[in-house]
PDB file of N, CA and C in Angstrom:
ATOM      1  N   MET A   1       0.941  -1.463   0.278  1.00 69.00           N
ATOM      2  CA  MET A   1       0.087  -0.462   0.010  1.00 69.00           C
ATOM      3  C   MET A   1       0.918   1.345   0.345  1.00 69.00           C
ATOM      4  N   GLY A   2       0.418   2.156  -0.806  1.00 84.00           N
ATOM      5  CA  GLY A   2       1.049   2.644  -1.225  1.00 84.00           C
ATOM      6  C   GLY A   2       1.258   4.257  -0.017  1.00 84.00           C
ATOM      7  N   PHE A   3       1.619   6.154  -0.215  1.00 88.00           N
ATOM      8  CA  PHE A   3       1.658   6.582   0.633  1.00 88.00           C
ATOM      9  C   PHE A   3       0.041   7.046   0.068  1.00 88.00           C
ATOM     10  N   PHE A   4      -0.252   7.285  -1.855  1.00 89.00           N
ATOM     11  CA  PHE A   4      -1.217   8.103  -1.187  1.00 89.00           C
ATOM     12  C   PHE A   4      -2.948   6.661  -1.033  1.00 89.00           C
ATOM     13  N   ASP A   5      -2.493   6.063  -1.197  1.00 89.00           N
ATOM     14  CA  ASP A   5      -3.222   5.083  -0.401  1.00 89.00           C
ATOM     15  C   ASP A   5      -3.709   5.606   0.729  1.00 89.00           C
ATOM     16  N   VAL A   6      -2.770   5.468   1.390  1.00 88.00           N
ATOM     17  CA  VAL A   6      -3.272   5.103   3.254  1.00 88.00           C
ATOM     18  C   VAL A   6      -3.990   7.095   3.408  1.00 88.00           C
ATOM     19  N   PHE A   7      -3.146   7.853   2.103  1.00 92.00           N
ATOM     20  CA  PHE A   7      -3.612   8.937   2.456  1.00 92.00           C
ATOM     21  C   PHE A   7      -5.028   8.916   2.256  1.00 92.00           C
ATOM     22  N   GLN A   8      -5.805   9.074   1.273  1.00 93.00           N
ATOM     23  CA  GLN A   8      -6.862   8.125   0.770  1.00 93.00           C
ATOM     24  C   GLN A   8      -8.100   7.594   1.548  1.00 93.00           C
ATOM     25  N   GLU A   9      -7.113   6.579   2.282  1.00 90.00           N
ATOM     26  CA  GLU A   9      -8.189   6.189   3.763  1.00 90.00           C
ATOM     27  C   GLU A   9      -8.205   6.906   4.874  1.00 90.00           C
ATOM     28  N   MET A  10      -6.654   7.489   5.467  1.00 92.00           N
ATOM     29  CA  MET A  10      -6.829   8.820   6.253  1.00 92.00           C
ATOM     30  C   MET A  10      -8.098  10.095   6.062  1.00 92.00           C
ATOM     31  N   LEU A  11      -7.703   9.986   4.473  1.00 94.00           N
ATOM     32  CA  LEU A  11      -9.207  10.934   4.318  1.00 94.00           C
ATOM     33  C   LEU A  11     -10.225  10.918   4.396  1.00 94.00           C
ATOM     34  N   ILE A  12     -10.586  10.130   4.163  1.00 94.00           N
ATOM     35  CA  ILE A  12     -12.187   9.099   4.271  1.00 94.00           C
ATOM     36  C   ILE A  12     -12.214   9.376   6.405  1.00 94.00           C
ATOM     37  N   LEU A  13     -11.772   8.790   6.285  1.00 91.00           N
ATOM     38  CA  LEU A  13     -11.586   8.890   7.841  1.00 91.00           C
ATOM     39  C   LEU A  13     -11.757  10.847   8.582  1.00 91.00           C
ATOM     40  N   LEU A  14     -11.164  11.202   8.184  1.00 94.00           N
ATOM     41  CA  LEU A  14     -11.369  12.312   8.342  1.00 94.00           C
ATOM     42  C   LEU A  14     -12.288  13.221   8.255  1.00 94.00           C
ATOM     43  N   PHE A  15     -13.146  12.864   6.794  1.00 95.00           N
ATOM     44  CA  PHE A  15     -14.706  13.347   6.632  1.00 95.00           C
ATOM     45  C   PHE A  15     -15.366  12.758   7.442  1.00 95.00           C
ATOM     46  N   ALA A  16     -15.746  11.440   7.469  1.00 93.00           N
ATOM     47  CA  ALA A  16     -15.811  10.743   8.410  1.00 93.00           C
ATOM     48  C   ALA A  16     -16.690  11.211   9.660  1.00 93.00           C
ATOM     49  N   MET A  17     -15.179  11.882  10.609  1.00 93.00           N
ATOM     50  CA  MET A  17     -14.981  12.536  11.721  1.00 93.00           C
ATOM     51  C   MET A  17     -16.234  13.075  11.373  1.00 93.00           C
ATOM     52  N   ALA A  18     -15.686  13.728  10.349  1.00 95.00           N
ATOM     53  CA  ALA A  18     -16.073  15.612  10.468  1.00 95.00           C
ATOM     54  C   ALA A  18     -17.140  16.035   9.790  1.00 95.00           C
ATOM     55  N   LEU A  19     -18.186  14.642   9.710  1.00 94.00           N
ATOM     56  CA  LEU A  19     -19.821  14.500   9.541  1.00 94.00           C
ATOM     57  C   LEU A  19     -20.201  14.141  10.419  1.00 94.00           C
ATOM     58  N   GLY A  20     -19.565  13.586  11.618  1.00 89.00           N
ATOM     59  CA  GLY A  20     -20.363  13.527  12.349  1.00 89.00           C
ATOM     60  C   GLY A  20     -20.352  14.661  13.623  1.00 89.00           C
ATOM     61  N   TYR A  21     -19.742  15.003  14.222  1.00 92.00           N
ATOM     62  CA  TYR A  21     -19.599  16.333  14.516  1.00 92.00           C
ATOM     63  C   TYR A  21     -20.211  16.880  13.743  1.00 92.00           C
ATOM     64  N   LEU A  22     -20.792  17.240  12.905  1.00 95.00           N
ATOM     65  CA  LEU A  22     -21.154  18.427  12.540  1.00 95.00           C
ATOM     66  C   LEU A  22     -23.525  17.539  12.766  1.00 95.00           C
ATOM     67  N   ALA A  23     -22.976  16.517  12.346  1.00 92.00           N
ATOM     68  CA  ALA A  23     -24.501  15.995  12.668  1.00 92.00           C
ATOM     69  C   ALA A  23     -24.702  16.464  14.307  1.00 92.00           C
ATOM     70  N   ASN A  24     -23.036  16.000  14.856  1.00 90.00           N
ATOM     71  CA  ASN A  24     -23.967  16.099  16.266  1.00 90.00           C
ATOM     72  C   ASN A  24     -24.308  17.490  16.600  1.00 90.00           C
ATOM     73  N   ARG A  25     -23.327  18.374  16.171  1.00 92.00           N
ATOM     74  CA  ARG A  25     -23.724  19.840  16.184  1.00 92.00           C
ATOM     75  C   ARG A  25     -25.207  20.179  15.729  1.00 92.00           C
ATOM     76  N   LEU A  26     -25.786  19.478  15.072  1.00 93.00           N
ATOM     77  CA  LEU A  26     -26.727  20.294  14.304  1.00 93.00           C
ATOM     78  C   LEU A  26     -28.171  19.801  14.794  1.00 93.00           C
ATOM     79  N   GLY A  27     -27.336  18.684  15.998  1.00 90.00           N
ATOM     80  CA  GLY A  27     -28.784  18.360  16.405  1.00 90.00           C
ATOM     81  C   GLY A  27     -28.898  17.128  15.922  1.00 90.00           C
ATOM     82  N   TYR A  28     -28.063  15.906  15.349  1.00 91.00           N
ATOM     83  CA  TYR A  28     -29.033  15.313  14.110  1.00 91.00           C
ATOM     84  C   TYR A  28     -28.554  13.400  15.253  1.00 91.00           C
ATOM     85  N   LEU A  29     -27.564  14.037  16.195  1.00 88.00           N
ATOM     86  CA  LEU A  29     -26.903  13.155  17.333  1.00 88.00           C
ATOM     87  C   LEU A  29     -26.588  13.504  18.522  1.00 88.00           C
ATOM     88  N   GLY A  30     -26.828  13.027  19.082  1.00 85.00           N
ATOM     89  CA  GLY A  30     -27.366  12.396  20.911  1.00 85.00           C
ATOM     90  C   GLY A  30     -28.139  11.410  21.744  1.00 85.00           C
ATOM     91  N   GLY A  31     -27.881  11.797  22.708  1.00 86.00           N
ATOM     92  CA  GLY A  31     -28.473  10.782  23.542  1.00 86.00           C
ATOM     93  C   GLY A  31     -28.691   9.644  23.404  1.00 86.00           C
ATOM     94  N   GLU A  32     -29.955   9.077  23.008  1.00 90.00           N
ATOM     95  CA  GLU A  32     -30.828   7.656  23.417  1.00 90.00           C
ATOM     96  C   GLU A  32     -29.665   7.183  21.246  1.00 90.00           C
ATOM     97  N   ILE A  33     -30.093   8.037  20.555  1.00 90.00           N
ATOM     98  CA  ILE A  33     -29.715   8.163  19.166  1.00 90.00           C
ATOM     99  C   ILE A  33     -28.172   7.252  19.712  1.00 90.00           C
ATOM    100  N   ASP A  34     -27.398   7.757  19.810  1.00 88.00           N
ATOM    101  CA  ASP A  34     -25.881   7.485  20.109  1.00 88.00           C
ATOM    102  C   ASP A  34     -25.317   5.904  20.456  1.00 88.00           C
ATOM    103  N   GLN A  35     -26.627   5.625  21.934  1.00 91.00           N
ATOM    104  CA  GLN A  35     -27.017   3.791  22.070  1.00 91.00           C
ATOM    105  C   GLN A  35     -27.664   3.543  21.121  1.00 91.00           C
ATOM    106  N   LYS A  36     -28.183   3.708  20.311  1.00 92.00           N
ATOM    107  CA  LYS A  36     -28.814   2.519  18.700  1.00 92.00           C
ATOM    108  C   LYS A  36     -28.180   2.838  17.653  1.00 92.00           C
ATOM    109  N   ILE A  37     -27.238   3.489  17.597  1.00 91.00           N
ATOM    110  CA  ILE A  37     -25.909   3.273  16.364  1.00 91.00           C
ATOM    111  C   ILE A  37     -25.598   2.946  17.167  1.00 91.00           C
ATOM    112  N   CYS A  38     -24.381   2.433  18.334  1.00 91.00           N
ATOM    113  CA  CYS A  38     -23.497   2.455  19.471  1.00 91.00           C
ATOM    114  C   CYS A  38     -23.948  -0.033  18.963  1.00 91.00           C
ATOM    115  N   LYS A  39     -25.395   0.490  19.339  1.00 93.00           N
ATOM    116  CA  LYS A  39     -25.987  -1.504  19.356  1.00 93.00           C
ATOM    117  C   LYS A  39     -25.356  -1.815  18.251  1.00 93.00           C
ATOM    118  N   ILE A  40     -26.655  -0.980  17.127  1.00 94.00           N
ATOM    119  CA  ILE A  40     -26.186  -1.284  15.724  1.00 94.00           C
ATOM    120  C   ILE A  40     -24.796  -1.934  15.497  1.00 94.00           C
ATOM    121  N   ILE A  41     -22.982  -1.180  15.076  1.00 92.00           N
ATOM    122  CA  ILE A  41     -22.788  -1.100  15.396  1.00 92.00           C
ATOM    123  C   ILE A  41     -22.153  -2.025  15.528  1.00 92.00           C
ATOM    124  N   LEU A  42     -21.812  -2.483  17.144  1.00 92.00           N
ATOM    125  CA  LEU A  42     -21.164  -3.691  17.816  1.00 92.00           C
ATOM    126  C   LEU A  42     -21.497  -5.157  17.664  1.00 92.00           C
ATOM    127  N   ASN A  43     -23.464  -5.393  17.521  1.00 94.00           N
ATOM    128  CA  ASN A  43     -23.937  -6.455  17.421  1.00 94.00           C
ATOM    129  C   ASN A  43     -24.938  -6.429  15.924  1.00 94.00           C
ATOM    130  N   ILE A  44     -24.477  -5.243  15.168  1.00 94.00           N
ATOM    131  CA  ILE A  44     -24.301  -6.187  13.689  1.00 94.00           C
ATOM    132  C   ILE A  44     -23.151  -5.914  13.073  1.00 94.00           C
ATOM    133  N   THR A  45     -23.268  -4.916  12.646  1.00 93.00           N
ATOM    134  CA  THR A  45     -21.891  -3.967  11.140  1.00 93.00           C
ATOM    135  C   THR A  45     -20.818  -4.540  11.414  1.00 93.00           C
ATOM    136  N   MET A  46     -20.276  -4.985  13.056  1.00 90.00           N
ATOM    137  CA  MET A  46     -18.518  -5.549  12.931  1.00 90.00           C
ATOM    138  C   MET A  46     -19.406  -6.973  12.708  1.00 90.00           C
ATOM    139  N   PRO A  47     -19.300  -7.801  13.448  1.00 91.00           N
ATOM    140  CA  PRO A  47     -20.130  -9.155  13.243  1.00 91.00           C
ATOM    141  C   PRO A  47     -19.567  -9.208  11.723  1.00 91.00           C
ATOM    142  N   CYS A  48     -20.513  -8.704  10.826  1.00 91.00           N
ATOM    143  CA  CYS A  48     -20.902  -8.791   9.991  1.00 91.00           C
ATOM    144  C   CYS A  48     -19.473  -8.534   8.702  1.00 91.00           C
ATOM    145  N   MET A  49     -18.489  -7.354   9.471  1.00 88.00           N
ATOM    146  CA  MET A  49     -16.942  -7.325   8.956  1.00 88.00           C
ATOM    147  C   MET A  49     -16.119  -8.636   9.206  1.00 88.00           C
ATOM    148  N   ILE A  50     -16.153  -8.833  10.351  1.00 84.00           N
ATOM    149  CA  ILE A  50     -15.281  -9.372  10.657  1.00 84.00           C
ATOM    150  C   ILE A  50     -15.721 -11.306   9.441  1.00 84.00           C
ATOM    151  N   VAL A  51     -16.534 -11.073   9.433  1.00 85.00           N
ATOM    152  CA  VAL A  51     -17.489 -12.872   8.153  1.00 85.00           C
ATOM    153  C   VAL A  51     -17.123 -11.717   6.630  1.00 85.00           C
ATOM    154  N   ALA A  52     -16.972 -11.213   6.433  1.00 84.00           N
ATOM    155  CA  ALA A  52     -16.747 -10.593   5.632  1.00 84.00           C
ATOM    156  C   ALA A  52     -15.199 -11.003   4.918  1.00 84.00           C
ATOM    157  N   ALA A  53     -14.908 -10.605   6.182  1.00 79.00           N
ATOM    158  CA  ALA A  53     -12.983 -10.275   6.058  1.00 79.00           C
ATOM    159  C   ALA A  53     -12.332 -11.702   6.031  1.00 79.00           C
ATOM    160  N   VAL A  54     -13.333 -12.987   6.691  1.00 76.00           N
ATOM    161  CA  VAL A  54     -13.252 -14.285   5.940  1.00 76.00           C
ATOM    162  C   VAL A  54     -13.146 -14.967   5.630  1.00 76.00           C
ATOM    163  N   ALA A  55     -14.298 -14.210   4.832  1.00 78.00           N
ATOM    164  CA  ALA A  55     -15.554 -14.672   3.918  1.00 78.00           C
ATOM    165  C   ALA A  55     -14.288 -14.519   2.071  1.00 78.00           C
ATOM    166  N   ASP A  56     -13.691 -13.288   2.786  1.00 73.00           N
ATOM    167  CA  ASP A  56     -13.113 -12.216   1.340  1.00 73.00           C
ATOM    168  C   ASP A  56     -11.657 -13.155   1.203  1.00 73.00           C
ATOM    169  N   GLY A  57     -11.119 -13.786   1.457  1.00 67.00           N
ATOM    170  CA  GLY A  57      -9.988 -14.168   2.179  1.00 67.00           C
ATOM    171  C   GLY A  57      -9.737 -15.551   0.918  1.00 67.00           C
ATOM    172  N   ASP A  58      -8.419 -15.935   0.010  1.00 71.00           N
ATOM    173  CA  ASP A  58      -8.420 -16.325  -0.978  1.00 71.00           C
ATOM    174  C   ASP A  58      -7.937 -18.114   0.066  1.00 71.00           C
ATOM    175  N   THR A  59      -6.871 -17.485   0.454  1.00 75.00           N
ATOM    176  CA  THR A  59      -5.874 -18.466   0.593  1.00 75.00           C
ATOM    177  C   THR A  59      -5.464 -17.921   2.965  1.00 75.00           C
ATOM    178  N   LEU A  60      -5.430 -18.595   3.751  1.00 74.00           N
ATOM    179  CA  LEU A  60      -5.839 -19.038   4.673  1.00 74.00           C
ATOM    180  C   LEU A  60      -4.138 -18.448   5.517  1.00 74.00           C
ATOM    181  N   PRO A  61      -3.506 -17.962   5.774  1.00 78.00           N
ATOM    182  CA  PRO A  61      -2.458 -17.370   5.988  1.00 78.00           C
ATOM    183  C   PRO A  61      -0.685 -19.081   6.317  1.00 78.00           C
ATOM    184  N   GLY A  62       0.274 -18.679   6.209  1.00 84.00           N
ATOM    185  CA  GLY A  62       0.896 -20.399   6.355  1.00 84.00           C
ATOM    186  C   GLY A  62       0.888 -20.273   8.241  1.00 84.00           C
ATOM    187  N   THR A  63       1.703 -21.488   8.374  1.00 89.00           N
ATOM    188  CA  THR A  63       1.603 -21.561  10.298  1.00 89.00           C
ATOM    189  C   THR A  63       2.781 -20.598  10.341  1.00 89.00           C
ATOM    190  N   ALA A  64       3.734 -20.647   9.919  1.00 92.00           N
ATOM    191  CA  ALA A  64       5.626 -19.584   9.725  1.00 92.00           C
ATOM    192  C   ALA A  64       4.942 -17.310   9.920  1.00 92.00           C
ATOM    193  N   GLU A  65       3.676 -17.178   9.010  1.00 90.00           N
ATOM    194  CA  GLU A  65       3.407 -16.221   8.824  1.00 90.00           C
ATOM    195  C   GLU A  65       2.775 -16.461  10.320  1.00 90.00           C
ATOM    196  N   ILE A  66       2.016 -16.793  10.741  1.00 88.00           N
ATOM    197  CA  ILE A  66       1.367 -16.982  12.019  1.00 88.00           C
ATOM    198  C   ILE A  66       1.777 -16.591  13.347  1.00 88.00           C
ATOM    199  N   LEU A  67       2.674 -17.316  13.645  1.00 93.00           N
ATOM    200  CA  LEU A  67       3.400 -17.499  14.466  1.00 93.00           C
ATOM    201  C   LEU A  67       4.330 -16.180  14.482  1.00 93.00           C
ATOM    202  N   ALA A  68       5.136 -15.333  13.348  1.00 93.00           N
ATOM    203  CA  ALA A  68       6.030 -14.848  12.830  1.00 93.00           C
ATOM    204  C   ALA A  68       5.037 -13.810  13.869  1.00 93.00           C
ATOM    205  N   VAL A  69       3.620 -13.234  13.080  1.00 89.00           N
ATOM    206  CA  VAL A  69       3.198 -12.150  13.822  1.00 89.00           C
ATOM    207  C   VAL A  69       2.268 -12.507  15.386  1.00 89.00           C
ATOM    208  N   LEU A  70       2.861 -13.569  15.962  1.00 91.00           N
ATOM    209  CA  LEU A  70       2.571 -13.635  16.757  1.00 91.00           C
ATOM    210  C   LEU A  70       3.623 -13.159  18.250  1.00 91.00           C
ATOM    211  N   LYS A  71       5.185 -13.714  17.529  1.00 95.00           N
ATOM    212  CA  LYS A  71       5.539 -12.817  18.398  1.00 95.00           C
ATOM    213  C   LYS A  71       5.905 -11.258  18.253  1.00 95.00           C
ATOM    214  N   VAL A  72       5.727 -11.156  17.267  1.00 92.00           N
ATOM    215  CA  VAL A  72       5.627  -9.572  16.867  1.00 92.00           C
ATOM    216  C   VAL A  72       5.025  -9.065  18.067  1.00 92.00           C
ATOM    217  N   ALA A  73       3.434  -9.281  18.249  1.00 88.00           N
ATOM    218  CA  ALA A  73       2.501  -9.196  18.848  1.00 88.00           C
ATOM    219  C   ALA A  73       3.213  -9.565  20.171  1.00 88.00           C
ATOM    220  N   ALA A  74       3.779 -10.019  20.325  1.00 92.00           N
ATOM    221  CA  ALA A  74       4.061 -10.593  22.072  1.00 92.00           C
ATOM    222  C   ALA A  74       5.056  -9.334  21.832  1.00 92.00           C
ATOM    223  N   VAL A  75       6.349  -9.446  20.987  1.00 93.00           N
ATOM    224  CA  VAL A  75       7.388  -7.848  21.865  1.00 93.00           C
ATOM    225  C   VAL A  75       6.528  -7.274  22.034  1.00 93.00           C
ATOM    226  N   PHE A  76       5.373  -6.075  21.188  1.00 89.00           N
ATOM    227  CA  PHE A  76       4.983  -5.085  21.259  1.00 89.00           C
ATOM    228  C   PHE A  76       3.983  -5.178  22.031  1.00 89.00           C
ATOM    229  N   TYR A  77       3.263  -6.203  23.251  1.00 87.00           N
ATOM    230  CA  TYR A  77       2.924  -6.074  24.012  1.00 87.00           C
ATOM    231  C   TYR A  77       4.170  -6.412  25.435  1.00 87.00           C
ATOM    232  N   GLY A  78       4.996  -6.245  25.161  1.00 91.00           N
ATOM    233  CA  GLY A  78       5.973  -6.435  26.560  1.00 91.00           C
ATOM    234  C   GLY A  78       6.539  -5.340  26.826  1.00 91.00           C
ATOM    235  N   MET A  79       6.649  -4.700  25.401  1.00 91.00           N
ATOM    236  CA  MET A  79       7.247  -3.383  25.451  1.00 91.00           C
ATOM    237  C   MET A  79       6.811  -1.983  25.046  1.00 91.00           C
ATOM    238  N   GLU A  80       4.949  -2.476  25.807  1.00 87.00           N
ATOM    239  CA  GLU A  80       3.454  -1.553  25.936  1.00 87.00           C
ATOM    240  C   GLU A  80       3.789  -1.727  27.446  1.00 87.00           C
ATOM    241  N   ILE A  81       3.998  -2.934  28.072  1.00 89.00           N
ATOM    242  CA  ILE A  81       3.669  -2.894  29.253  1.00 89.00           C
ATOM    243  C   ILE A  81       4.594  -2.459  30.359  1.00 89.00           C
ATOM    244  N   LEU A  82       6.287  -2.088  29.965  1.00 91.00           N
ATOM    245  CA  LEU A  82       6.901  -1.384  30.035  1.00 91.00           C
ATOM    246  C   LEU A  82       7.308  -0.014  30.113  1.00 91.00           C
ATOM    247  N   ILE A  83       6.133   0.429  28.984  1.00 89.00           N
ATOM    248  CA  ILE A  83       6.424   1.846  28.931  1.00 89.00           C
ATOM    249  C   ILE A  83       5.381   2.345  30.118  1.00 89.00           C
ATOM    250  N   THR A  84       3.988   1.439  29.991  1.00 89.00           N
ATOM    251  CA  THR A  84       2.692   2.333  31.063  1.00 89.00           C
ATOM    252  C   THR A  84       3.280   2.075  32.255  1.00 89.00           C
ATOM    253  N   VAL A  85       4.260   1.202  32.357  1.00 88.00           N
ATOM    254  CA  VAL A  85       4.798   1.089  34.370  1.00 88.00           C
ATOM    255  C   VAL A  85       5.887   2.019  34.116  1.00 88.00           C
ATOM    256  N   ILE A  86       6.202   2.242  32.948  1.00 90.00           N
ATOM    257  CA  ILE A  86       7.944   3.789  33.384  1.00 90.00           C
ATOM    258  C   ILE A  86       7.120   5.164  33.090  1.00 90.00           C
ATOM    259  N   PHE A  87       6.627   5.169  32.010  1.00 88.00           N
ATOM    260  CA  PHE A  87       5.777   6.742  31.680  1.00 88.00           C
ATOM    261  C   PHE A  87       5.823   7.106  32.938  1.00 88.00           C
ATOM    262  N   PRO A  88       4.374   6.767  33.320  1.00 88.00           N
ATOM    263  CA  PRO A  88       3.027   7.611  34.186  1.00 88.00           C
ATOM    264  C   PRO A  88       4.132   8.508  34.954  1.00 88.00           C
ATOM    265  N   ARG A  89       5.449   7.553  35.875  1.00 87.00           N
ATOM    266  CA  ARG A  89       6.214   8.679  36.378  1.00 87.00           C
ATOM    267  C   ARG A  89       7.053  10.276  36.299  1.00 87.00           C
ATOM    268  N   PHE A  90       6.976   9.923  34.849  1.00 88.00           N
ATOM    269  CA  PHE A  90       7.755  11.560  34.104  1.00 88.00           C
ATOM    270  C   PHE A  90       6.554  11.993  34.265  1.00 88.00           C
ATOM    271  N   LEU A  91       5.009  11.779  34.075  1.00 86.00           N
ATOM    272  CA  LEU A  91       3.850  12.877  33.878  1.00 86.00           C
ATOM    273  C   LEU A  91       4.124  13.375  34.663  1.00 86.00           C
ATOM    274  N   GLY A  92       3.934  13.171  35.753  1.00 82.00           N
ATOM    275  CA  GLY A  92       3.541  13.326  36.680  1.00 82.00           C
ATOM    276  C   GLY A  92       1.427  13.365  37.841  1.00 82.00           C
ATOM    277  N   GLY A  93       1.252  13.683  38.418  1.00 86.00           N
ATOM    278  CA  GLY A  93       0.333  14.050  38.802  1.00 86.00           C
ATOM    279  C   GLY A  93       0.182  13.648  40.562  1.00 86.00           C
ATOM    280  N   THR A  94      -1.634  12.986  40.547  1.00 90.00           N
ATOM    281  CA  THR A  94      -1.712  12.290  41.797  1.00 90.00           C
ATOM    282  C   THR A  94      -1.183  10.485  41.152  1.00 90.00           C
ATOM    283  N   ASP A  95      -1.778   9.922  41.799  1.00 89.00           N
ATOM    284  CA  ASP A  95      -1.801   8.182  42.107  1.00 89.00           C
ATOM    285  C   ASP A  95      -2.501   8.346  40.707  1.00 89.00           C
ATOM    286  N   LYS A  96      -4.318   8.109  41.311  1.00 91.00           N
ATOM    287  CA  LYS A  96      -5.323   8.229  39.804  1.00 91.00           C
ATOM    288  C   LYS A  96      -4.481   8.138  39.003  1.00 91.00           C
ATOM    289  N   GLN A  97      -4.823   9.666  38.359  1.00 90.00           N
ATOM    290  CA  GLN A  97      -4.355  10.008  37.183  1.00 90.00           C
ATOM    291  C   GLN A  97      -2.813   9.417  36.794  1.00 90.00           C
ATOM    292  N   LYS A  98      -1.949   9.191  37.900  1.00 89.00           N
ATOM    293  CA  LYS A  98      -1.201   7.891  36.975  1.00 89.00           C
ATOM    294  C   LYS A  98      -1.957   6.419  36.279  1.00 89.00           C
ATOM    295  N   GLY A  99      -2.591   6.109  37.244  1.00 89.00           N
ATOM    296  CA  GLY A  99      -3.723   5.094  37.237  1.00 89.00           C
ATOM    297  C   GLY A  99      -4.478   5.490  35.779  1.00 89.00           C
ATOM    298  N   VAL A 100      -4.694   6.272  35.195  1.00 88.00           N
ATOM    299  CA  VAL A 100      -6.000   6.790  34.712  1.00 88.00           C
ATOM    300  C   VAL A 100      -4.746   7.229  32.915  1.00 88.00           C
ATOM    301  N   TRP A 101      -3.322   7.408  33.398  1.00 87.00           N
ATOM    302  CA  TRP A 101      -2.314   7.716  32.287  1.00 87.00           C
ATOM    303  C   TRP A 101      -2.325   6.075  32.049  1.00 87.00           C
ATOM    304  N   ARG A 102      -1.317   5.317  32.753  1.00 88.00           N
ATOM    305  CA  ARG A 102      -1.667   3.984  32.810  1.00 88.00           C
ATOM    306  C   ARG A 102      -2.399   3.207  31.412  1.00 88.00           C
ATOM    307  N   TYR A 103      -3.441   3.614  32.032  1.00 86.00           N
ATOM    308  CA  TYR A 103      -4.500   2.337  31.419  1.00 86.00           C
ATOM    309  C   TYR A 103      -4.843   3.306  30.171  1.00 86.00           C
ATOM    310  N   THR A 104      -4.794   4.247  29.741  1.00 84.00           N
ATOM    311  CA  THR A 104      -5.082   5.363  28.490  1.00 84.00           C
ATOM    312  C   THR A 104      -3.735   4.405  27.026  1.00 84.00           C
ATOM    313  N   MET A 105      -2.719   4.245  27.735  1.00 84.00           N
ATOM    314  CA  MET A 105      -1.490   3.627  27.552  1.00 84.00           C
ATOM    315  C   MET A 105      -1.815   2.712  26.809  1.00 84.00           C
ATOM    316  N   MET A 106      -1.875   1.801  27.762  1.00 83.00           N
ATOM    317  CA  MET A 106      -2.370   0.494  27.633  1.00 83.00           C
ATOM    318  C   MET A 106      -4.358  -0.232  27.012  1.00 83.00           C
ATOM    319  N   PHE A 107      -4.918   0.509  26.858  1.00 79.00           N
ATOM    320  CA  PHE A 107      -6.228  -0.074  26.585  1.00 79.00           C
ATOM    321  C   PHE A 107      -6.385   1.025  25.222  1.00 79.00           C
ATOM    322  N   PRO A 108      -5.565   1.861  23.989  1.00 74.00           N
ATOM    323  CA  PRO A 108      -5.599   2.717  23.430  1.00 74.00           C
ATOM    324  C   PRO A 108      -6.531   2.752  22.290  1.00 74.00           C
ATOM    325  N   ASN A 109      -8.003   3.383  22.380  1.00 67.00           N
ATOM    326  CA  ASN A 109      -9.260   2.648  21.690  1.00 67.00           C
ATOM    327  C   ASN A 109      -8.396   3.209  19.654  1.00 67.00           C
ATOM    328  N   VAL A 110      -8.803   1.860  19.487  1.00 61.00           N
ATOM    329  CA  VAL A 110      -7.627   1.527  17.832  1.00 61.00           C
ATOM    330  C   VAL A 110      -9.090   0.610  17.348  1.00 61.00           C
ATOM    331  N   GLY A 111      -9.928   0.004  18.188  1.00 56.00           N
ATOM    332  CA  GLY A 111     -11.060  -0.897  17.681  1.00 56.00           C
ATOM    333  C   GLY A 111     -11.759  -0.731  16.691  1.00 56.00           C
ATOM    334  N   PHE A 112     -12.224   0.840  16.363  1.00 51.00           N
ATOM    335  CA  PHE A 112     -12.925   1.117  15.596  1.00 51.00           C
ATOM    336  C   PHE A 112     -12.039   1.417  13.972  1.00 51.00           C
ATOM    337  N   ILE A 113     -10.874   1.406  14.033  1.00 54.00           N
ATOM    338  CA  ILE A 113     -10.137   2.099  13.090  1.00 54.00           C
ATOM    339  C   ILE A 113      -9.561   1.141  12.068  1.00 54.00           C
ATOM    340  N   GLY A 114      -9.223  -0.105  12.999  1.00 45.00           N
ATOM    341  CA  GLY A 114      -8.581  -1.431  12.819  1.00 45.00           C
ATOM    342  C   GLY A 114      -9.677  -2.490  12.170  1.00 45.00           C
TER     343      GLY A 114
END
């Protein structure tokens, strides 16, 4: 995937976020509507995306490729744990605030982007 392909995808996400912001400012979103949209996304849309991703795959990855990805993931999460232990000490704040820093570093909200 080249630069312009990634740039195009980021623009799509940017426009989707801007449209959501505009809809909220105009009063189309908020309260109960947000809860219903969230239920639709979590209970219908995301499972359909998972099934579509599996169904569209031509071939499954080999064992070597799966193990390589698992190794990278293990190293990444190990480094992430170390960072969440060390970094909040330098950010300052109370113990509760440091706990919030640790939580946000360990569990970033990237689920919907993925």
